[in-house]
Short mmCIF file of C-alpha atoms in Angstrom, two decimals:
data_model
loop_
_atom_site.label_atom_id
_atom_site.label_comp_id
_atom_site.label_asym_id
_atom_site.label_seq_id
_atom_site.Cartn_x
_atom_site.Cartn_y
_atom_site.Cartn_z
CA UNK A 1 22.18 -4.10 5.64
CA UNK A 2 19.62 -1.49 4.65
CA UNK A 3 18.22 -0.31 1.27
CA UNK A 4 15.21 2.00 1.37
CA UNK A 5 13.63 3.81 -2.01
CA UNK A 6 11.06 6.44 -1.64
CA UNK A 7 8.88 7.76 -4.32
CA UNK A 8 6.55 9.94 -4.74
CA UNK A 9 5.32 11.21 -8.28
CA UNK A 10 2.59 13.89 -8.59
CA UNK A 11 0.53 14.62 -11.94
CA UNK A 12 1.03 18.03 -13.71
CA UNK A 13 -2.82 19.18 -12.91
CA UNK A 14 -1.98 17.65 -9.02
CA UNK A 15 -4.87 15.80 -9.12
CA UNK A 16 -3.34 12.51 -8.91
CA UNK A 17 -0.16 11.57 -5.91
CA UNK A 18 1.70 8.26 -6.17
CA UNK A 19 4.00 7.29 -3.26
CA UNK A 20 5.67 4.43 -3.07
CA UNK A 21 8.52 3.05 -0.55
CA UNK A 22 10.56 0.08 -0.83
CA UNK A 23 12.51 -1.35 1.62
CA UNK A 24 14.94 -4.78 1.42
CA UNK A 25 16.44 -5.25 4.95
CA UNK A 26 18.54 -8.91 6.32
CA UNK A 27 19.19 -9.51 9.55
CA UNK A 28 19.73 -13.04 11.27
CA UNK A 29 19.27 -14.98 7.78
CA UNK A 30 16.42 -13.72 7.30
CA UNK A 31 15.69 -11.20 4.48
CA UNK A 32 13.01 -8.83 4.47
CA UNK A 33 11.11 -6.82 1.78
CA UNK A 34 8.79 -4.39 2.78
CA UNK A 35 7.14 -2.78 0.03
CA UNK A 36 4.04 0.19 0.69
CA UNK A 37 2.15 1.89 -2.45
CA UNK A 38 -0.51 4.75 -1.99
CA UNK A 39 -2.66 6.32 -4.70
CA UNK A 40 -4.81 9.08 -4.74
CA UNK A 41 -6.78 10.50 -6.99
CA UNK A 42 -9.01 13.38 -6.59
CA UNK A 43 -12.12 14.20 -8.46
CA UNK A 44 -14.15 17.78 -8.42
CA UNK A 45 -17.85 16.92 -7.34
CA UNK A 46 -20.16 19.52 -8.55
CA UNK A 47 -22.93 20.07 -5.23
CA UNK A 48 -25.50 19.21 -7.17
CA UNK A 49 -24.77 16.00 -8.13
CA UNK A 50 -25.87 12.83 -6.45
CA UNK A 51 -23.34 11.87 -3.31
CA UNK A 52 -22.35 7.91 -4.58
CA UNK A 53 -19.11 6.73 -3.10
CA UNK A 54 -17.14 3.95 -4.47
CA UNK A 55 -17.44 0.79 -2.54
CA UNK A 56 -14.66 0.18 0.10
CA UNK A 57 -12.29 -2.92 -0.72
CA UNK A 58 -10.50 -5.30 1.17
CA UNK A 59 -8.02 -7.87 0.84
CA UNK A 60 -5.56 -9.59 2.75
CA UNK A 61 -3.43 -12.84 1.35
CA UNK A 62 -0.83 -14.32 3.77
CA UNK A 63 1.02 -17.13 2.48
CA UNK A 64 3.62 -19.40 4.83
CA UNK A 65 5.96 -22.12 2.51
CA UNK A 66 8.14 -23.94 5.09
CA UNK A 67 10.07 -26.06 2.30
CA UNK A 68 11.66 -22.95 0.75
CA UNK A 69 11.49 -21.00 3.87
CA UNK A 70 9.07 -18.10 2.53
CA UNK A 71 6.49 -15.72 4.01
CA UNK A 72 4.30 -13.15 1.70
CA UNK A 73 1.71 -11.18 3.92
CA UNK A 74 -0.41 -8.88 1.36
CA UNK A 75 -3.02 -5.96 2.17
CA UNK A 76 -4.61 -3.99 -0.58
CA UNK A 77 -7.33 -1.29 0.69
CA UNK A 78 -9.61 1.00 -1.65
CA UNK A 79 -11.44 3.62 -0.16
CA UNK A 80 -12.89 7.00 -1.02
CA UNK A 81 -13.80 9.90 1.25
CA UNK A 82 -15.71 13.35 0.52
CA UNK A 83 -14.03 17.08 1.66
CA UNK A 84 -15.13 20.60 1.37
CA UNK A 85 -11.88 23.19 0.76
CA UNK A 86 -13.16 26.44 -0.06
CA UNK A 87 -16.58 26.00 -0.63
CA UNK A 88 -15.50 23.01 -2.83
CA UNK A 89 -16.98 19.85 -2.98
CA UNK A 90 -14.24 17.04 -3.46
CA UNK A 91 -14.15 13.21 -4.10
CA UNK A 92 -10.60 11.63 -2.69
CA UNK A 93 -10.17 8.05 -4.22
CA UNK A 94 -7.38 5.89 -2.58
CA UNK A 95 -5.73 2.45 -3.04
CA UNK A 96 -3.46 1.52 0.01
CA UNK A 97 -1.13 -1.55 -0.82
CA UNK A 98 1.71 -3.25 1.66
CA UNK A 99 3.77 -6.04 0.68
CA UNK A 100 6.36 -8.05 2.87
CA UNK A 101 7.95 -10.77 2.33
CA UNK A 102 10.33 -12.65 4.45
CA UNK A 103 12.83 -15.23 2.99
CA UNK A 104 15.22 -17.68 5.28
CA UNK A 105 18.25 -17.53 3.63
CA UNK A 106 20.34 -19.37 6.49
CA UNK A 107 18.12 -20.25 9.24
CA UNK A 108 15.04 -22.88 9.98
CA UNK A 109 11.68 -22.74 9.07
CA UNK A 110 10.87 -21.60 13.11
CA UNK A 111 13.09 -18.62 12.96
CA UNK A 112 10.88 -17.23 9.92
CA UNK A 113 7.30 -17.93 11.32
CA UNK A 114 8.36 -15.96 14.56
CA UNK A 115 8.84 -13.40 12.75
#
């Protein structure tokens, strides 16, 4: 079984996109969920002004439990990047998340960490 959910939300002034997928997937005992969340914002930048980016972020968490037969991997990424569009100067801020988790619900503790 299969259950996917896509989002994706734009502000009025489109200067701000939000997508976000979710997916919950079991197969072989062992039930995934794969969730993914992008922001971006983006900022007019008048040529004049000083060029100072946001500084890029990292982070990764993977957790293992073999008791309860659980496994989180986590990746969050923040970033910014400059563009021209019509003579334009613009500032793109984005925040990159993914999520999974994988829970045994019938099998052993080897089945998940092959995975």
């Amino acid at each position: 079984m299969r259950d996917l959910v896509f989002k994706n939300l734009t502000s009025m002034d489109k200067r701000r996109r939000i997508i976000a997928s979710s997916e919950v997937m079991e197969r072989q005992g062992i039930r995934s969920i794969i969730r993914r969340h992008l922001v971006y914002i983006i900022k007019e930048i008048s040529k004049d002004a000083p060029l100072k980016r946001p500084t890029p972020y990292l982070y990764i968490l993977r957790e293992r439990n073999t008791k309860e037969k659980r496994e989180r991997f986590f990746c969050r990424i923040k970033g910014s990047i400059y563009i021209i569009n019509n003579a334009r100067l613009y500032l793109i801020v984005f925040a990159h998340s993914l999520n999974i988790s994988l829970v045994g619900t019938s099998c052993p503790p080897s089945v998940i960490s092959n995975s």
